[in-house]
CSV table of C-alpha atoms and ligand atoms in Angstrom, one decimal:
chain,number,residue,atom,x,y,z
U,1,UNK,CA,4.1,-14.8,32.7
U,2,UNK,CA,3.7,-18.2,32.6
U,3,UNK,CA,1.7,-19.7,30.1
U,4,UNK,CA,-1.8,-21.2,31.4
U,5,UNK,CA,-3.7,-23.1,28.7
U,6,UNK,CA,-5.3,-26.2,28.5
U,7,UNK,CA,-5.2,-26.8,24.8
U,8,UNK,CA,-1.5,-27.5,23.8
U,9,UNK,CA,-1.8,-25.1,20.9
U,10,UNK,CA,-2.9,-22.1,22.7
U,11,UNK,CA,-0.1,-22.9,25.1
U,12,UNK,CA,2.2,-22.8,21.9
U,13,UNK,CA,1.0,-19.5,20.7
U,14,UNK,CA,1.3,-18.4,24.0
U,15,UNK,CA,4.8,-19.5,24.4
U,16,UNK,CA,6.1,-18.2,21.0
U,17,UNK,CA,4.2,-14.8,21.6
U,18,UNK,CA,6.3,-15.0,24.7
U,19,UNK,CA,9.6,-15.3,22.7
U,20,UNK,CA,8.6,-12.6,20.4
U,21,UNK,CA,8.4,-10.0,23.1
U,22,UNK,CA,12.0,-11.2,24.4
U,23,UNK,CA,13.6,-11.6,21.0
U,24,UNK,CA,12.0,-8.9,18.5
U,25,UNK,CA,12.4,-5.1,19.0
U,26,UNK,CA,8.9,-4.2,20.0
U,27,UNK,CA,7.4,-7.7,19.8
U,28,UNK,CA,6.7,-7.9,16.4
U,29,UNK,CA,7.9,-7.1,12.8
U,30,UNK,CA,6.8,-3.4,12.0
U,31,UNK,CA,5.2,-0.7,13.3
U,32,UNK,CA,2.3,-2.1,14.9
U,33,UNK,CA,1.9,-5.1,17.1
U,34,UNK,CA,-1.8,-6.1,18.0
U,35,UNK,CA,-2.8,-5.6,21.7
U,36,UNK,CA,-2.3,-8.7,24.0
U,37,UNK,CA,-5.9,-10.0,23.8
U,38,UNK,CA,-5.9,-10.9,20.5
U,39,UNK,CA,-2.5,-11.2,19.2
U,40,UNK,CA,-1.3,-14.1,17.6
U,41,UNK,CA,1.0,-15.9,15.5
U,42,UNK,CA,0.2,-17.1,12.2
U,43,UNK,CA,1.1,-20.8,11.0
U,44,UNK,CA,-0.2,-20.8,7.7
U,45,UNK,CA,-2.5,-19.1,4.8
U,46,UNK,CA,-4.6,-20.7,2.3
U,47,UNK,CA,-6.5,-18.4,-0.2
U,48,UNK,CA,-8.5,-15.7,1.8
U,49,UNK,CA,-8.1,-17.6,5.2
U,50,UNK,CA,-5.2,-17.8,7.5
U,51,UNK,CA,-5.0,-20.1,10.7
U,52,UNK,CA,-3.1,-19.5,13.8
U,53,UNK,CA,-0.7,-21.5,15.8
U,54,UNK,CA,-3.5,-21.6,18.3
U,55,UNK,CA,-6.0,-23.4,15.6
U,56,UNK,CA,-8.1,-20.5,14.8
U,57,UNK,CA,-9.5,-20.1,11.4
U,58,UNK,CA,-9.7,-16.3,10.3
U,59,UNK,CA,-10.9,-14.3,7.1
U,60,UNK,CA,-7.8,-12.5,5.9
U,61,UNK,CA,-8.3,-8.6,4.8
U,62,UNK,CA,-4.7,-7.7,5.7
U,63,UNK,CA,-3.4,-10.4,3.0
U,64,UNK,CA,0.2,-9.6,4.0
U,65,UNK,CA,-0.6,-5.8,3.7
U,66,UNK,CA,-1.4,-6.1,0.4
U,67,UNK,CA,0.8,-8.0,-1.6
U,68,UNK,CA,-1.5,-11.5,-1.5
U,69,UNK,CA,-4.0,-10.5,-4.2
U,70,UNK,CA,-4.6,-14.0,-4.9
U,71,UNK,CA,-5.0,-15.0,-1.7
U,72,UNK,CA,-2.3,-16.9,0.5
U,73,UNK,CA,-0.2,-19.8,-1.3
U,74,UNK,CA,-2.3,-19.7,-5.1
U,75,UNK,CA,-1.6,-23.1,-6.3
U,76,UNK,CA,0.2,-21.5,-9.7
U,77,UNK,CA,2.4,-18.8,-7.7
U,78,UNK,CA,3.4,-21.9,-5.4
U,79,UNK,CA,4.3,-24.5,-8.3
U,80,UNK,CA,6.4,-21.5,-9.8
U,81,UNK,CA,8.5,-20.9,-6.5
U,82,UNK,CA,8.8,-24.8,-6.3
U,83,UNK,CA,10.1,-24.9,-9.9
U,84,UNK,CA,12.6,-22.2,-9.1
U,85,UNK,CA,14.2,-23.0,-5.6
U,86,UNK,CA,16.2,-26.1,-6.6
U,87,UNK,CA,17.9,-24.1,-9.6
U,88,UNK,CA,19.2,-21.5,-6.9
U,89,UNK,CA,17.7,-18.5,-4.6
U,90,UNK,CA,19.5,-15.8,-6.1
U,91,UNK,CA,22.6,-14.6,-8.7
U,92,UNK,CA,22.9,-10.9,-8.7
U,93,UNK,CA,23.2,-11.4,-12.5
U,94,UNK,CA,20.7,-11.7,-14.8
U,95,UNK,CA,18.2,-14.7,-15.0
U,96,UNK,CA,15.5,-15.8,-17.3
U,97,UNK,CA,12.5,-15.0,-14.7
U,98,UNK,CA,13.9,-11.7,-14.1
U,99,UNK,CA,13.7,-10.6,-17.6
U,100,UNK,CA,10.6,-12.5,-18.4
U,101,UNK,CA,8.8,-10.4,-15.5
U,102,UNK,CA,10.1,-7.1,-16.8
U,103,UNK,CA,8.8,-7.5,-20.3
U,104,UNK,CA,5.4,-8.4,-18.5
U,105,UNK,CA,5.6,-5.0,-16.6
U,106,UNK,CA,6.6,-2.7,-19.5
U,107,UNK,CA,3.5,-4.5,-21.2
U,108,UNK,CA,1.1,-4.1,-18.4
U,109,UNK,CA,2.0,-0.6,-17.0
U,110,UNK,CA,1.1,2.3,-19.1
U,111,UNK,CA,4.1,4.7,-18.5
U,112,UNK,CA,6.9,2.0,-18.7
U,113,UNK,CA,9.2,1.9,-21.2
U,114,UNK,CA,11.7,0.1,-18.8
U,115,UNK,CA,11.8,-1.1,-15.0
U,116,UNK,CA,14.4,-1.3,-12.6
U,117,UNK,CA,13.8,-3.7,-9.7
U,118,UNK,CA,14.6,-3.0,-6.0
U,119,UNK,CA,14.0,-5.0,-3.2
U,120,UNK,CA,11.2,-3.2,-1.6
U,121,UNK,CA,8.5,-0.1,-2.2
U,122,UNK,CA,10.7,1.8,0.1
U,123,UNK,CA,13.9,1.8,-2.1
U,124,UNK,CA,11.5,2.2,-5.0
U,125,UNK,CA,10.4,5.6,-3.8
U,126,UNK,CA,13.6,6.5,-2.5
U,127,UNK,CA,15.5,5.8,-6.1
U,128,UNK,CA,12.6,7.7,-8.2
U,129,UNK,CA,13.2,10.7,-6.3
U,130,UNK,CA,16.8,10.3,-6.7
U,131,UNK,CA,16.3,10.0,-10.5
U,132,UNK,CA,13.4,12.9,-10.5
U,133,UNK,CA,16.8,15.0,-9.0
U,134,UNK,CA,19.6,13.9,-11.6
U,135,UNK,CA,16.6,13.9,-14.4
U,136,UNK,CA,16.0,17.7,-13.5
U,137,UNK,CA,19.0,18.8,-11.8
U,138,UNK,CA,17.3,20.4,-9.2
U,139,UNK,CA,16.5,19.0,-5.5
U,140,UNK,CA,13.1,19.4,-3.6
U,141,UNK,CA,10.5,16.9,-3.5
U,142,UNK,CA,6.7,17.7,-3.4
U,143,UNK,CA,4.8,15.2,-1.6
U,144,UNK,CA,1.0,15.1,-0.5
U,145,UNK,CA,-0.2,15.5,3.1
U,146,UNK,CA,-1.1,12.1,4.3
U,147,UNK,CA,0.8,10.2,1.5
U,148,UNK,CA,2.5,6.8,2.6
U,149,UNK,CA,5.6,6.1,0.3
U,150,UNK,CA,7.4,3.9,2.8
U,151,UNK,CA,10.2,4.5,5.3
U,152,UNK,CA,13.0,6.4,3.8
U,153,UNK,CA,14.0,9.8,5.0
U,154,UNK,CA,12.7,12.0,2.1
U,155,UNK,CA,9.3,9.7,2.4
U,156,UNK,CA,8.4,10.4,6.1
U,157,UNK,CA,7.3,13.8,5.8
U,158,UNK,CA,3.8,14.9,6.4
U,159,UNK,CA,2.3,10.9,6.4
U,160,UNK,CA,0.2,11.2,9.1
U,161,UNK,CA,0.0,14.6,10.4
U,162,UNK,CA,-2.7,14.7,13.7
U,163,UNK,CA,-3.6,18.2,12.5
U,164,UNK,CA,-3.7,20.0,8.6
U,165,UNK,CA,-0.2,20.8,7.6
U,166,UNK,CA,1.3,24.3,7.6
U,167,UNK,CA,1.8,24.1,3.5
U,168,UNK,CA,4.0,23.6,2.1
U,169,UNK,CA,6.4,23.0,5.4
U,170,UNK,CA,6.0,19.7,6.5
U,171,UNK,CA,7.2,17.9,9.8
U,172,UNK,CA,9.0,14.7,9.8
U,173,UNK,CA,6.8,11.6,10.9
U,174,UNK,CA,9.8,10.1,12.7
U,175,UNK,CA,12.5,10.7,14.8
U,176,UNK,CA,15.9,10.3,13.3
U,177,UNK,CA,15.4,12.1,10.0
U,178,UNK,CA,18.1,14.4,9.4
U,179,UNK,CA,17.2,17.9,10.0
U,180,UNK,CA,19.2,18.9,7.2
U,181,UNK,CA,16.4,17.5,5.4
U,182,UNK,CA,13.8,20.0,6.4
U,183,UNK,CA,12.6,22.0,3.5
U,184,UNK,CA,13.9,19.9,1.0
U,185,UNK,CA,10.4,17.7,0.9
U,186,UNK,CA,7.4,19.9,0.5
U,187,UNK,CA,3.7,19.0,1.5
U,188,UNK,CA,0.5,20.0,-0.4
U,189,UNK,CA,-2.9,19.0,0.2
U,190,UNK,CA,-4.2,15.8,-1.6
U,191,UNK,CA,-7.4,16.9,-3.8
U,192,UNK,CA,-7.1,20.8,-3.5
U,193,UNK,CA,-6.6,21.3,-6.8
U,194,UNK,CA,-6.1,24.8,-6.8
U,195,UNK,CA,-3.9,24.9,-3.5
U,196,UNK,CA,-1.6,22.1,-4.7
U,197,UNK,CA,-1.1,23.7,-8.1
U,198,UNK,CA,-0.1,26.8,-6.8
U,199,UNK,CA,2.3,25.5,-4.5
U,200,UNK,CA,3.9,24.0,-7.1
U,201,UNK,CA,4.1,27.0,-9.5
U,202,UNK,CA,5.4,28.8,-6.6
U,203,UNK,CA,8.3,26.2,-5.7
U,204,UNK,CA,8.4,25.0,-9.5
U,205,UNK,CA,12.1,26.4,-10.3
U,206,UNK,CA,13.6,24.3,-7.3
U,207,UNK,CA,11.3,21.1,-7.5
U,208,UNK,CA,12.6,18.2,-9.1
U,209,UNK,CA,9.7,15.7,-8.6
U,210,UNK,CA,6.4,15.6,-7.4
U,211,UNK,CA,5.2,12.1,-5.9
U,212,UNK,CA,1.8,11.1,-5.1
U,213,UNK,CA,-0.1,7.7,-4.2
U,214,UNK,CA,-3.3,8.2,-7.2
U,215,UNK,CA,-5.4,6.6,-4.7
U,216,UNK,CA,-4.2,8.1,-1.6
U,217,UNK,CA,-4.5,5.5,1.3
U,218,UNK,CA,-8.1,5.4,1.2
U,219,UNK,CA,-8.9,8.8,-0.6
U,220,UNK,CA,-10.0,8.7,-4.5
U,221,UNK,CA,-8.7,11.6,-6.7
U,222,UNK,CA,-11.1,14.1,-7.6
U,223,UNK,CA,-12.1,14.6,-11.2
U,224,UNK,CA,-9.5,16.5,-12.5
U,225,UNK,CA,-6.9,16.7,-9.8
U,226,UNK,CA,-4.1,14.1,-11.4
U,227,UNK,CA,-4.8,15.5,-14.7
U,228,UNK,CA,-3.9,19.0,-13.4
U,229,UNK,CA,-0.7,17.7,-11.6
U,230,UNK,CA,0.2,16.5,-14.7
U,231,UNK,CA,0.0,19.2,-17.0
U,232,UNK,CA,1.4,21.3,-14.2
U,233,UNK,CA,4.6,19.3,-13.7
U,234,UNK,CA,4.9,18.7,-17.7
U,235,UNK,CA,4.9,22.4,-18.0
U,236,UNK,CA,7.5,23.2,-15.4
U,237,UNK,CA,9.6,19.9,-16.5
U,238,UNK,CA,9.3,18.7,-13.1
U,239,UNK,CA,9.0,14.8,-12.9
U,240,UNK,CA,5.5,13.3,-12.0
U,241,UNK,CA,6.2,10.2,-9.7
U,242,UNK,CA,2.9,7.9,-9.0
U,243,UNK,CA,3.7,5.6,-6.3
U,244,UNK,CA,2.1,2.8,-7.5
U,245,UNK,CA,2.8,0.2,-4.4
U,246,UNK,CA,-0.7,-0.5,-3.3
U,247,UNK,CA,-2.8,0.5,-6.6
U,248,UNK,CA,-0.3,-1.7,-9.1
U,249,UNK,CA,-2.4,-4.6,-10.6
U,250,UNK,CA,-5.0,-4.1,-7.5
U,251,UNK,CA,-7.5,-1.4,-8.8
U,252,UNK,CA,-7.0,-2.5,-12.3
U,253,UNK,CA,-4.5,-4.5,-14.5
U,254,UNK,CA,-2.6,-1.3,-15.7
U,255,UNK,CA,-3.0,0.0,-12.0
U,256,UNK,CA,-4.4,3.6,-11.3
U,257,UNK,CA,-2.8,5.2,-14.4
U,258,UNK,CA,-5.3,3.2,-16.2
U,259,UNK,CA,-8.1,3.4,-13.6
U,260,UNK,CA,-7.7,7.3,-13.7
U,261,UNK,CA,-6.4,7.6,-17.2
U,262,UNK,CA,-3.3,9.8,-16.4
U,263,UNK,CA,0.2,8.9,-17.2
U,264,UNK,CA,3.1,9.8,-14.7
U,265,UNK,CA,6.7,10.1,-15.9
U,266,UNK,CA,7.7,7.5,-13.2
U,267,UNK,CA,5.7,4.8,-11.1
U,268,UNK,CA,6.9,2.6,-8.3
U,269,UNK,CA,5.5,-0.9,-7.7
U,270,UNK,CA,5.8,-3.2,-4.9
U,271,UNK,CA,3.1,-5.6,-3.1
U,272,UNK,CA,0.8,-7.4,-5.6
U,273,UNK,CA,3.7,-7.2,-8.4
U,274,UNK,CA,5.3,-10.4,-7.0
U,275,UNK,CA,2.8,-12.9,-6.2
U,276,UNK,CA,3.6,-12.5,-2.4
U,277,UNK,CA,7.1,-12.7,-2.5
U,278,UNK,CA,9.8,-9.8,-1.5
U,279,UNK,CA,10.4,-7.9,-5.1
U,280,UNK,CA,9.4,-4.1,-5.8
U,281,UNK,CA,10.2,-1.8,-9.0
U,282,UNK,CA,10.5,1.4,-10.5
U,283,UNK,CA,8.6,1.7,-14.1
U,284,UNK,CA,9.0,4.7,-16.4
U,285,UNK,CA,9.7,6.4,-19.4
U,286,UNK,CA,13.1,6.3,-21.3
U,287,UNK,CA,13.9,10.1,-20.7
U,288,UNK,CA,14.1,9.5,-16.7
U,289,UNK,CA,15.1,5.9,-16.7
U,290,UNK,CA,18.0,6.5,-18.8
U,291,UNK,CA,19.8,7.9,-15.7
U,292,UNK,CA,19.9,4.2,-14.4
U,293,UNK,CA,21.6,3.2,-17.6
U,294,UNK,CA,25.4,3.1,-18.0
U,295,UNK,CA,24.9,2.5,-21.4
U,296,UNK,CA,23.3,5.7,-22.2
U,297,UNK,CA,24.6,8.2,-19.6
U,298,UNK,CA,28.2,8.9,-18.4
U,299,UNK,CA,29.6,7.5,-15.3
U,300,UNK,CA,29.3,10.9,-13.4
U,301,UNK,CA,25.5,11.5,-14.3
U,302,UNK,CA,24.5,7.7,-13.3
U,303,UNK,CA,22.0,7.3,-10.4
U,304,UNK,CA,23.1,4.4,-8.3
U,305,UNK,CA,20.1,2.3,-7.3
U,306,UNK,CA,22.0,-1.1,-6.6
U,307,UNK,CA,20.5,-3.9,-4.8
U,308,UNK,CA,21.7,-7.5,-3.6
U,309,UNK,CA,18.6,-9.1,-4.1
U,310,UNK,CA,17.0,-7.1,-7.3
U,311,UNK,CA,15.8,-9.2,-9.9
U,312,UNK,CA,15.7,-12.2,-7.3
U,313,UNK,CA,14.8,-15.3,-9.4
U,314,UNK,CA,12.5,-16.9,-6.9
U,315,UNK,CA,10.6,-13.6,-6.4
U,316,UNK,CA,10.4,-13.1,-10.3
U,317,UNK,CA,9.0,-16.4,-10.9
U,318,UNK,CA,6.3,-15.8,-8.3
U,319,UNK,CA,5.3,-12.3,-10.0
U,320,UNK,CA,5.2,-13.9,-13.5
U,321,UNK,CA,2.9,-16.8,-12.2
U,322,UNK,CA,0.7,-14.3,-10.1
U,323,UNK,CA,0.3,-12.0,-13.5
U,324,UNK,CA,-0.6,-14.5,-15.6
U,325,UNK,CA,-3.4,-15.2,-13.6
U,326,UNK,CA,-4.4,-11.8,-12.8
U,327,UNK,CA,-4.6,-11.3,-16.5
U,328,UNK,CA,-7.2,-13.9,-16.6
U,329,UNK,CA,-10.6,-12.7,-17.9
U,330,UNK,CA,-13.1,-11.7,-15.6
U,331,UNK,CA,-10.5,-11.2,-12.5
U,332,UNK,CA,-11.1,-7.8,-11.9
U,333,UNK,CA,-14.7,-7.9,-11.9
U,334,UNK,CA,-15.1,-10.6,-9.6
U,335,UNK,CA,-12.5,-8.3,-7.2
U,336,UNK,CA,-14.7,-5.6,-7.4
U,337,UNK,CA,-18.0,-7.2,-6.8
U,338,UNK,CA,-16.6,-8.8,-3.8
U,339,UNK,CA,-15.3,-5.6,-2.3
U,340,UNK,CA,-18.2,-3.6,-3.4
U,341,UNK,CA,-20.7,-5.7,-1.5
U,342,UNK,CA,-18.6,-5.4,1.4
U,343,UNK,CA,-18.1,-1.7,1.1
U,344,UNK,CA,-21.9,-1.0,0.7
U,345,UNK,CA,-23.2,-3.6,3.4
U,346,UNK,CA,-20.6,-2.5,6.1
U,347,UNK,CA,-21.8,0.8,5.9
U,348,UNK,CA,-25.3,-0.1,6.0
U,349,UNK,CA,-24.5,-2.4,9.1
U,350,UNK,CA,-23.0,0.5,10.9
U,351,UNK,CA,-26.0,2.6,10.1
U,352,UNK,CA,-28.5,0.2,11.6
U,353,UNK,CA,-26.4,0.3,14.7
U,354,UNK,CA,-26.9,4.2,14.7
U,355,UNK,CA,-23.4,4.7,13.9
U,356,UNK,CA,-21.8,6.5,10.9
U,357,UNK,CA,-20.0,4.5,9.1
U,358,UNK,CA,-18.0,5.3,5.7
U,359,UNK,CA,-16.2,3.1,3.6
U,360,UNK,CA,-13.8,5.4,1.1
U,361,UNK,CA,-11.8,3.9,-0.8
U,362,UNK,CA,-11.9,1.6,-4.3
U,363,UNK,CA,-13.7,-1.8,-4.0
U,364,UNK,CA,-10.4,-3.5,-4.1
U,365,UNK,CA,-8.7,-1.4,-1.2
U,366,UNK,CA,-11.0,0.4,1.4
U,367,UNK,CA,-11.0,1.6,4.7
U,368,UNK,CA,-14.0,1.8,7.2
U,369,UNK,CA,-14.0,5.1,9.1
U,370,UNK,CA,-16.3,6.4,11.9
U,371,UNK,CA,-17.5,9.5,10.6
U,372,UNK,CA,-20.3,12.0,9.9
U,373,UNK,CA,-18.7,13.4,6.8
U,374,UNK,CA,-20.1,11.5,4.0
U,375,UNK,CA,-17.9,12.9,1.5
U,376,UNK,CA,-14.2,12.1,2.5
U,377,UNK,CA,-12.0,13.8,-0.2
U,378,UNK,CA,-8.9,15.4,1.8
U,379,UNK,CA,-6.7,14.4,4.8
U,380,UNK,CA,-8.6,16.9,6.7
U,381,UNK,CA,-11.6,14.9,5.9
U,382,UNK,CA,-9.9,12.0,7.3
U,383,UNK,CA,-9.1,13.5,10.7
U,384,UNK,CA,-12.6,13.6,11.3
U,385,UNK,CA,-12.6,10.0,12.0
U,386,UNK,CA,-12.9,8.8,15.5
U,387,UNK,CA,-9.9,6.3,15.4
U,388,UNK,CA,-10.3,4.8,19.1
U,389,UNK,CA,-14.1,3.6,17.9
U,390,UNK,CA,-12.3,2.5,15.1
U,391,UNK,CA,-9.9,0.7,16.6
U,392,UNK,CA,-12.2,-0.9,19.2
U,393,UNK,CA,-14.3,-2.2,16.3
U,394,UNK,CA,-11.6,-3.8,14.7
U,395,UNK,CA,-10.4,-5.6,17.8
U,396,UNK,CA,-14.0,-6.8,17.9
U,397,UNK,CA,-13.8,-8.4,14.5
U,398,UNK,CA,-10.1,-9.9,15.2
U,399,UNK,CA,-11.7,-11.9,18.3
U,400,UNK,CA,-14.4,-12.8,15.8
U,401,UNK,CA,-11.9,-14.3,13.3
U,402,UNK,CA,-11.9,-11.6,10.9
U,403,UNK,CA,-8.2,-10.3,10.2
U,404,UNK,CA,-8.0,-6.6,9.7
U,405,UNK,CA,-5.2,-3.9,10.2
U,406,UNK,CA,-7.4,-1.4,12.9
U,407,UNK,CA,-7.9,2.2,11.1
U,408,UNK,CA,-6.1,0.9,7.8
U,409,UNK,CA,-7.3,-0.8,5.0
U,410,UNK,CA,-9.4,-4.0,3.9
U,411,UNK,CA,-7.3,-5.6,1.1
U,412,UNK,CA,-9.4,-8.0,-1.1
U,413,UNK,CA,-8.5,-10.8,-2.8
U,414,UNK,CA,-9.4,-12.5,-6.0
U,415,UNK,CA,-10.0,-15.7,-3.8
U,416,UNK,CA,-12.5,-14.0,-1.1
U,417,UNK,CA,-15.7,-15.9,-1.5
U,418,UNK,CA,-19.4,-15.1,-0.7
U,419,UNK,CA,-19.6,-17.1,2.2
U,420,UNK,CA,-16.3,-15.2,3.6
U,421,UNK,CA,-18.4,-11.9,3.1
U,422,UNK,CA,-21.2,-13.7,4.8
U,423,UNK,CA,-19.2,-14.3,7.9
U,424,UNK,CA,-17.5,-11.2,7.9
U,425,UNK,CA,-21.0,-8.9,8.0
U,426,UNK,CA,-22.0,-11.3,10.9
U,427,UNK,CA,-19.2,-10.7,12.9
U,428,UNK,CA,-19.0,-6.9,11.6
U,429,UNK,CA,-22.8,-6.7,13.0
U,430,UNK,CA,-21.8,-8.2,16.3
U,431,UNK,CA,-18.7,-6.1,16.4
U,432,UNK,CA,-20.9,-2.6,15.6
U,433,UNK,CA,-23.5,-4.0,18.1
U,434,UNK,CA,-20.7,-4.1,20.8
U,435,UNK,CA,-19.0,-1.0,20.1
U,436,UNK,CA,-22.3,0.6,20.0
U,437,UNK,CA,-23.2,-0.4,23.5
U,438,UNK,CA,-19.7,0.7,24.9
U,439,UNK,CA,-20.3,4.3,23.3
U,440,UNK,CA,-23.8,4.4,25.4
U,441,UNK,CA,-22.3,3.3,28.6
U,442,UNK,CA,-19.3,5.7,28.4
O,501,PLP,C1,1.9,3.5,-1.4
O,501,PLP,C2,3.0,2.5,-0.6
O,501,PLP,N1,4.2,3.2,-0.9
O,501,PLP,C3,5.5,2.9,-0.5
O,501,PLP,C4,5.2,1.7,0.4
O,501,PLP,C5,6.5,0.9,1.0
O,501,PLP,O1,6.8,-0.2,0.7
O,501,PLP,P1,7.7,-1.4,1.3
O,501,PLP,O2,6.9,-1.4,2.4
O,501,PLP,O3,7.6,-2.5,0.7
O,501,PLP,O4,8.7,-0.7,1.9
O,501,PLP,C6,4.3,1.3,0.9
O,501,PLP,C7,3.9,0.1,2.0
O,501,PLP,O5,2.8,0.2,2.3
O,501,PLP,C8,2.9,2.0,0.2
O,501,PLP,O6,1.8,1.8,0.8
């Protein structure tokens, strides 16, 4: 297809999209690619906005899928990175930014006696599960239906089932997962305390770890659910892993552990911890982290968890600067105030158009789901949402300069303004009108 556009910027974007289609597997960078009518290439991001190569200004609620909690190119983060870059990009050996960031992480994360860096959240959960096996001498892992722990072979079970699972049996989400792992990963229903605890107790003798997103995507834990997980895993000597890749430094300074008041043995971090630069980590109690420590553990008992870019000084410098900004008084109040307003007003706007819209989650990260079900507690509840309506609504938003990932989450930054929210609500109003109209026509 040749590019026909009167505007050189639009033509340039069209040309780049053609190249992306030719040279990138699937034409994109991950699982999801925007449909052609709204597909675009981002040229730059500043604060809560991005600008496309075609010149469209967009209010960004995807924020790099969460890492840009301070918005794009925060001046303090940029300055820290610029100070580090001329000093070298990576060393593998100890460096000051990585050491200082580790100290900050241990101080901020309630369950942390020590941290271990990894390159991505996928690696962090992968190694955390390996740690649990080392610490217990057992092999199985229990996760929750609908819980997202990245792309490793142990994480991709029961992540997005289209029907309720046959607990505790899980189905792989992707092709290419070894069949030998069937039965090694069990699933339980999130927020169904009685059933989850009963599954854990039945399989306790084989379970190395229980891994949970404490805020499962957009599902807030019911009071007592995480406490019961904590009690039961402690009683049976099972390692409790909180996956805080999304919640860490986002829903509170001390993440979900602080917000919900339950401490795991190990937690995984990524996204917001390094100011939008690539880095992740495992944090945990000495009893478990010692399996990563060659000074305390015989070589034959050691968990291998190396990575070429672990503790990268550029990412660590960005992380240090980002945490310094986040620690300022009022930061989280502002985040909650902006996100809270959006959640309330989006729901009300949907209702004004005759659409049952729910905005489950926390103010700093939430979903917009088209469903009559008011109480969204479990994965089964989320399955009641009309995904095609959600998708069409999101595409209408994108057309109007509001960047979201359809049927996923709204990530709020500390720099989204009231004007951004006003503009978003105006676009959302039009988008609701459009989908309500198309629903009547069908
Ligand atoms: C809760 C959670 N854990 C782990 C991951 C994987 O992190 P990464 O994409 O850095 O591998 C993600 C990614 O979205 C996530 O949401």
